[in-house]
mmCIF file of C-alpha atoms in Angstrom:
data_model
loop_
_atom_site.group_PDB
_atom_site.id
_atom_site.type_symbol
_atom_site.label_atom_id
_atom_site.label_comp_id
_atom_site.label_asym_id
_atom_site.label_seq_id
_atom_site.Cartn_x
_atom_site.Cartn_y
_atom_site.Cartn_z
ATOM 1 C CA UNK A 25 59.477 120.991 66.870
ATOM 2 C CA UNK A 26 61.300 123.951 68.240
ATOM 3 C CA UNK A 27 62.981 126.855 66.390
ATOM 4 C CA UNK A 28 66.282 125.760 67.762
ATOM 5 C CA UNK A 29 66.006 121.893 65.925
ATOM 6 C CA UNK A 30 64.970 123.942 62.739
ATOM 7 C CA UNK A 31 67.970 125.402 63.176
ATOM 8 C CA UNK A 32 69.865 122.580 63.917
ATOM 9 C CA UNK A 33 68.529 120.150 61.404
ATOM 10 C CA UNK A 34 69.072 123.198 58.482
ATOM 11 C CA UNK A 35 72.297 123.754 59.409
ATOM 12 C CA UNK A 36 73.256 120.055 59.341
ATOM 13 C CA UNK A 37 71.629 118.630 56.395
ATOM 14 C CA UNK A 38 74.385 120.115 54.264
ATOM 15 C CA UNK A 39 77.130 118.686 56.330
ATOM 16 C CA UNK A 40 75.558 115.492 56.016
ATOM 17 C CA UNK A 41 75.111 115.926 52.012
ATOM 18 C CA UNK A 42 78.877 116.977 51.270
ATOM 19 C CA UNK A 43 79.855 113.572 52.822
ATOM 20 C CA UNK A 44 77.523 111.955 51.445
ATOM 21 C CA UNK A 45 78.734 113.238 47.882
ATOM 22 C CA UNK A 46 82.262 113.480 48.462
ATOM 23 C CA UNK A 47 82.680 110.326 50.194
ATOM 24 C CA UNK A 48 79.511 107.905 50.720
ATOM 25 C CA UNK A 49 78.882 107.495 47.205
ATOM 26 C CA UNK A 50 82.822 107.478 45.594
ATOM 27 C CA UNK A 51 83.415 104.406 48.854
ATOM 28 C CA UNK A 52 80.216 102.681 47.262
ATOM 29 C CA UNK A 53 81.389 103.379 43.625
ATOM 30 C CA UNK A 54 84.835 101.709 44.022
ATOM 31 C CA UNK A 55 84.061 98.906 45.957
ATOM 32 C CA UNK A 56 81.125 97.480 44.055
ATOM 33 C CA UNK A 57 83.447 98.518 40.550
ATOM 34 C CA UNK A 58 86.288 96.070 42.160
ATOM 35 C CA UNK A 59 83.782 93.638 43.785
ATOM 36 C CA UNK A 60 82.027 93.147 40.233
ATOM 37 C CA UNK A 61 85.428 92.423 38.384
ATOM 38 C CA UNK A 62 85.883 90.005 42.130
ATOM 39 C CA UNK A 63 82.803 88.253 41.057
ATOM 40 C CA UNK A 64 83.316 87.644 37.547
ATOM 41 C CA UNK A 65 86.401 86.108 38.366
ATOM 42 C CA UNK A 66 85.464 84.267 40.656
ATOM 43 C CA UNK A 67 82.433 82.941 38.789
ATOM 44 C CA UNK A 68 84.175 82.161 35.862
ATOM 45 C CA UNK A 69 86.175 79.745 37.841
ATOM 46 C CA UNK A 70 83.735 78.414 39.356
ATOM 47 C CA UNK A 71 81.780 77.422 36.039
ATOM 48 C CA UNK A 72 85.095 76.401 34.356
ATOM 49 C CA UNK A 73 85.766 74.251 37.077
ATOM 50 C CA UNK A 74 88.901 75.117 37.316
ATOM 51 C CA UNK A 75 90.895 72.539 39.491
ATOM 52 C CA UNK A 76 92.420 73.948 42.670
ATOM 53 C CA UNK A 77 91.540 77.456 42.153
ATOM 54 C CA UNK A 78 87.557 76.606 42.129
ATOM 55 C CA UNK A 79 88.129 74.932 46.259
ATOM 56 C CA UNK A 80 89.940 78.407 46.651
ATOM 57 C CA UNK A 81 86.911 80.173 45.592
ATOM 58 C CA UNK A 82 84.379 78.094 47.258
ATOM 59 C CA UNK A 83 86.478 78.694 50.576
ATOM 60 C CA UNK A 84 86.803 82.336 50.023
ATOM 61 C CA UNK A 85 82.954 82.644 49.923
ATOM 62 C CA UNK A 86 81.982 80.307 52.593
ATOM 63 C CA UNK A 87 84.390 82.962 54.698
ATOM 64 C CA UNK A 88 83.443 85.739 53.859
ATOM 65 C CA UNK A 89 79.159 85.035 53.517
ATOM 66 C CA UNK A 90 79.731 83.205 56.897
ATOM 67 C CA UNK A 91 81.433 86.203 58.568
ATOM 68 C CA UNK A 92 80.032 89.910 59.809
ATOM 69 C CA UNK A 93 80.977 92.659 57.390
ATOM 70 C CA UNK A 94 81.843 94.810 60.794
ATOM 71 C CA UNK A 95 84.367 91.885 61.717
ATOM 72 C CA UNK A 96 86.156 91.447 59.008
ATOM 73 C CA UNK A 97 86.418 95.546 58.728
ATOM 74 C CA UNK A 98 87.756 95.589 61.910
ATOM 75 C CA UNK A 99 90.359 92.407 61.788
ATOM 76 C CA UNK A 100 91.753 94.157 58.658
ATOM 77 C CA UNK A 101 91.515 97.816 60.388
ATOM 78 C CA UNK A 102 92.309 96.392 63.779
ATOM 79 C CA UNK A 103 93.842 93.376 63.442
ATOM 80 C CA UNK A 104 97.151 93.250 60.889
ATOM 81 C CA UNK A 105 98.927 96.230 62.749
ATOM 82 C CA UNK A 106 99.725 93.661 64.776
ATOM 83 C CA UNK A 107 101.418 91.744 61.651
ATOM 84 C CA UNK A 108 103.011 95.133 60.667
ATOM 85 C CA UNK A 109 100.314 95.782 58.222
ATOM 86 C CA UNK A 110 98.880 99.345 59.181
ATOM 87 C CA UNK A 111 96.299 100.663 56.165
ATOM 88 C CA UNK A 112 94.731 103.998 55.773
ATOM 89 C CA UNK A 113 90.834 104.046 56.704
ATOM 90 C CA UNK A 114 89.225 104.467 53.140
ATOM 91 C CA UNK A 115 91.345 102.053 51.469
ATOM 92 C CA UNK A 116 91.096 99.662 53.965
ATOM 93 C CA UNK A 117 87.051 100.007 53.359
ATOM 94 C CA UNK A 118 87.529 99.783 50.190
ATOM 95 C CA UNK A 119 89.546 96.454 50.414
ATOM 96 C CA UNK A 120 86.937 95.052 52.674
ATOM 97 C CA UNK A 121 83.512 96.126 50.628
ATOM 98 C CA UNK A 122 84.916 95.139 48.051
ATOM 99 C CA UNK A 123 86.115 91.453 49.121
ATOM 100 C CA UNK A 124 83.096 90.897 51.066
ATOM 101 C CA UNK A 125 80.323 92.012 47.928
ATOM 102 C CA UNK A 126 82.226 90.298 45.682
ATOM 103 C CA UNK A 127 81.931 86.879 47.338
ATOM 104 C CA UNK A 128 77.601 87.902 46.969
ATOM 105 C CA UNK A 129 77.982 89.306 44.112
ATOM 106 C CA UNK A 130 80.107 85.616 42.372
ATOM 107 C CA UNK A 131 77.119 83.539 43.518
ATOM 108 C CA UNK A 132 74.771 85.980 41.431
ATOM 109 C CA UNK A 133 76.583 85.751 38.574
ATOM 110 C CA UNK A 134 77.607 82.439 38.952
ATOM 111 C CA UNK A 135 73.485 81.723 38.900
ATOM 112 C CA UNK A 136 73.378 83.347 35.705
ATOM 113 C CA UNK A 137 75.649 82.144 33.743
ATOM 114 C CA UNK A 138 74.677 78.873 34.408
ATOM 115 C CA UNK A 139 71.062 80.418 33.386
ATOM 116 C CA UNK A 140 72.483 81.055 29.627
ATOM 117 C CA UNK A 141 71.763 77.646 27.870
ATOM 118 C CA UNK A 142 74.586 75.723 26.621
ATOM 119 C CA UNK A 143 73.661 75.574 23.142
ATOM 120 C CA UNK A 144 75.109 79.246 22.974
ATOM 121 C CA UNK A 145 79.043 77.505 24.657
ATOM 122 C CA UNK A 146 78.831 74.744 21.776
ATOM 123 C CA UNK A 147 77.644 77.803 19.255
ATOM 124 C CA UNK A 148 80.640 79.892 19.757
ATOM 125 C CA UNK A 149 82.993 76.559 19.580
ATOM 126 C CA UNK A 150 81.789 75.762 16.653
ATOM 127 C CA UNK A 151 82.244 79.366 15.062
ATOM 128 C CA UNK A 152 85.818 79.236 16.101
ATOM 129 C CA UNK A 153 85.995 80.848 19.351
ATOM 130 C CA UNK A 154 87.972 80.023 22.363
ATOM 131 C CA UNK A 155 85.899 79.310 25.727
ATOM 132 C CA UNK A 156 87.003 82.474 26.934
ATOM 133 C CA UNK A 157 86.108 84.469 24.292
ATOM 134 C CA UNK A 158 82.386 82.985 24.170
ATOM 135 C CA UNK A 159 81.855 83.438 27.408
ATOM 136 C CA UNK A 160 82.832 86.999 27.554
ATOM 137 C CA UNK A 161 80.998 87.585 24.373
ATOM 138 C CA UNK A 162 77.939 85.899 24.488
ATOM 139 C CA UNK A 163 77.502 84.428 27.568
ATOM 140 C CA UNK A 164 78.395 87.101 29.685
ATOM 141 C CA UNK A 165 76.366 89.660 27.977
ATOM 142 C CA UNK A 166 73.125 87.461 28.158
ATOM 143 C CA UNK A 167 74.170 86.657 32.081
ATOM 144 C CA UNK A 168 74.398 90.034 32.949
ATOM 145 C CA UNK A 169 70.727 91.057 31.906
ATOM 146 C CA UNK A 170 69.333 88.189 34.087
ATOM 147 C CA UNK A 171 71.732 89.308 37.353
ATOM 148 C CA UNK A 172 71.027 92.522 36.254
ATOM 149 C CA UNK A 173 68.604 92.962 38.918
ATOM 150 C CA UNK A 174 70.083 91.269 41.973
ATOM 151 C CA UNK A 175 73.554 93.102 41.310
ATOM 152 C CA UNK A 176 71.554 96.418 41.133
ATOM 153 C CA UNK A 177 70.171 95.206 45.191
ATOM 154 C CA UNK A 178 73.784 94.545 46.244
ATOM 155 C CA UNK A 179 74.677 98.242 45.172
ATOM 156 C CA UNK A 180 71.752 99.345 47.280
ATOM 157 C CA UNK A 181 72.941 97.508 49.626
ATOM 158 C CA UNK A 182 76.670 97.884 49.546
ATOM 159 C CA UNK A 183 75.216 102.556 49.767
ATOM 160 C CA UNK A 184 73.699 101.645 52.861
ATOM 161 C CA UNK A 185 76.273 99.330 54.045
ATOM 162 C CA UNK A 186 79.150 102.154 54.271
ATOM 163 C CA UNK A 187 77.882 103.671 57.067
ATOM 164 C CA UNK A 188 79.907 100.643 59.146
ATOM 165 C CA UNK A 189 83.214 102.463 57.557
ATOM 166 C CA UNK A 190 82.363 105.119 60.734
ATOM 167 C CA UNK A 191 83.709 102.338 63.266
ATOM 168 C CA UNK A 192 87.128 102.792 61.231
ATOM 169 C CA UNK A 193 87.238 106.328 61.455
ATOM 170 C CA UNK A 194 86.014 107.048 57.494
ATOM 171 C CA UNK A 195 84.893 110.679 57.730
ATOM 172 C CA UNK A 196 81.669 109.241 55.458
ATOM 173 C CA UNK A 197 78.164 110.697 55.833
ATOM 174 C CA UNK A 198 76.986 108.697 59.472
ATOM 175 C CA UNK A 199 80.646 109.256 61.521
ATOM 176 C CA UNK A 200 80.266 113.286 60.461
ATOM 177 C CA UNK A 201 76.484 112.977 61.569
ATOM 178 C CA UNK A 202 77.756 110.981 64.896
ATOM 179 C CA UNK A 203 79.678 113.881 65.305
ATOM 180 C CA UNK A 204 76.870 116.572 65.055
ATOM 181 C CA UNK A 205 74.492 114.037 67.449
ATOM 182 C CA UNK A 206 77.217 114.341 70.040
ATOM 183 C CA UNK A 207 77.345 118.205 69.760
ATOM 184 C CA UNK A 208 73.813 119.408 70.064
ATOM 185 C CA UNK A 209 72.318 116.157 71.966
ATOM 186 C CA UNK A 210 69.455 115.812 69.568
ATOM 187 C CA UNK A 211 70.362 112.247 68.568
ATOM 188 C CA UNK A 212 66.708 111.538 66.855
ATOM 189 C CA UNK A 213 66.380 114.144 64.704
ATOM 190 C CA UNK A 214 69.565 113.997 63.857
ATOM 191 C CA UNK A 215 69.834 109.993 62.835
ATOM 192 C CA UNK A 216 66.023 110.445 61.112
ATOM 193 C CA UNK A 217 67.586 113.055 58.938
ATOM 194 C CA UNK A 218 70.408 110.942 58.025
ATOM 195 C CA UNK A 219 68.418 108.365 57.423
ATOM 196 C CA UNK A 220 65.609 110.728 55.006
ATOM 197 C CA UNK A 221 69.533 111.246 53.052
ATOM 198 C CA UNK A 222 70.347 107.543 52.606
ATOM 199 C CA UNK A 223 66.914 106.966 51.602
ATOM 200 C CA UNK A 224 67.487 109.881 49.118
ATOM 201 C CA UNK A 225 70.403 108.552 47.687
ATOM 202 C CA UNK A 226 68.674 104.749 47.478
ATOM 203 C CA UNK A 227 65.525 106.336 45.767
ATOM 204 C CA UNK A 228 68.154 107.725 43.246
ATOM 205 C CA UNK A 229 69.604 104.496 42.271
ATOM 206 C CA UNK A 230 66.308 102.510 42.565
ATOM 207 C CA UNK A 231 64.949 104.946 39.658
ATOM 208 C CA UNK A 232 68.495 104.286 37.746
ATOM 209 C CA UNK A 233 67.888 100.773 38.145
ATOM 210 C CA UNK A 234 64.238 101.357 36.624
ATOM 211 C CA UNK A 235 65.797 102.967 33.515
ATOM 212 C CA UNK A 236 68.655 100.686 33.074
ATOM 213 C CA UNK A 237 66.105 97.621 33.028
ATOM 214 C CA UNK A 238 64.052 99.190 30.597
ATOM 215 C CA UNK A 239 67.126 99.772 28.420
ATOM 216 C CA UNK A 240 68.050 96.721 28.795
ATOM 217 C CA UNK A 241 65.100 95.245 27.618
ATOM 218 C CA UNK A 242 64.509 98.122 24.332
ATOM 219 C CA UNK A 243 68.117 96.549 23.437
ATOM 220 C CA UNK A 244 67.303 93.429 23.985
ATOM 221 C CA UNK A 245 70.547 92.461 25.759
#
């Protein structure tokens, strides 16, 4: 390794970082916030069988599962200027992350509410509370720990996923490193760094997760 990709690497990690800080992880932050109140919804509906509105549901995540995350960024990015519908870039990443880990995220906790035995729906009637307020009371809270987990993947997932919000011109961690590639040619390096950050910032959460769990289980939610 040369003194001039020293150089180069040094002088780029923190331009990678700042992004990373400043944008990477508030993009990931916001969409999986609005994608986990997306999946609630949308498995609450689901295990209400609401009439209608569960076909709606069903429909919106046979789309959006059956459908690349890249497409549907750019049909939204792209694709409704042409309806007169022009969005800024991080909102419109937003609106997309969050649609599309929402409909992954319903199916999770969809799985475990229907997990939580049924004894504890007929227990809150019979106490005096209103479906609504059992689930969100005690099912809910008993759901969560088991999707725990899985949701704590998707947020992994969703970190690494931003990196597509490049191809709409978010200034996020990869487009600025796209932008150093193309300036000193040393594409590798430069991509392996980014990489070593992402993996960084996954390692970061992972060990979160690990606490979180443990919580979870000293509380005994």
């Amino acid at each position: 390794m040369s003194e001039r990709l020293i150089g180069i690497l040094l002088e780029s990690f923190p331009k990678m970082l700042l992004p990373g800080l400043t944008m990477t992880i508030p993009l990931t932050a916001i969409s999986f916030s609005l994608a986990l109140v997306i999946a609630v919804i949308a498995a609450m509906i689901q295990v209400a069988k609401v009439p209608v509105l569960k076909q709606l549901v069903r429909f919106y995540i046979w789309v959006i599962r059956g459908t690349p995350l890249l497409v549907q960024l750019y049909v939204i990015f792209f694709g409704l200027p042409n309806l007169g519908i022009i969005l800024e870039p991080f909102p419109t990443a937003v609106l997309v992350f969050s649609v599309n880990e929402g409909a992954y995220c319903a199916e999770t906790v969809r799985a475990a509410i229907e997990s939580v035995p049924q004894g504890q729906m007929e227990a809150g009637a019979c106490v005096g509370m209103s479906w609504l307020q059992t689930m969100w009371h005690v099912v809910l809270p008993q759901a969560f720990r088991t999707a725990f987990p899985s949701l704590s993947n998707s947020l992994i997932s969703l970190l690494k996923d931003t990196s597509l919000a490049a191809n709409i011109t978010v200034m996020e961690m990869f487009m600025v490193t796209q932008r150093i590639a193309s300036r000193y040619y040393e594409h590798l390096a430069l991509y392996i760094e980014v990489a070593l950050v992402y993996l960084l910032f996954c390692t970061v959460l992972t060990k979160l997760q690990a606490v979180c769990e443990k919580k979870l289980a000293t509380y005994g939610f």
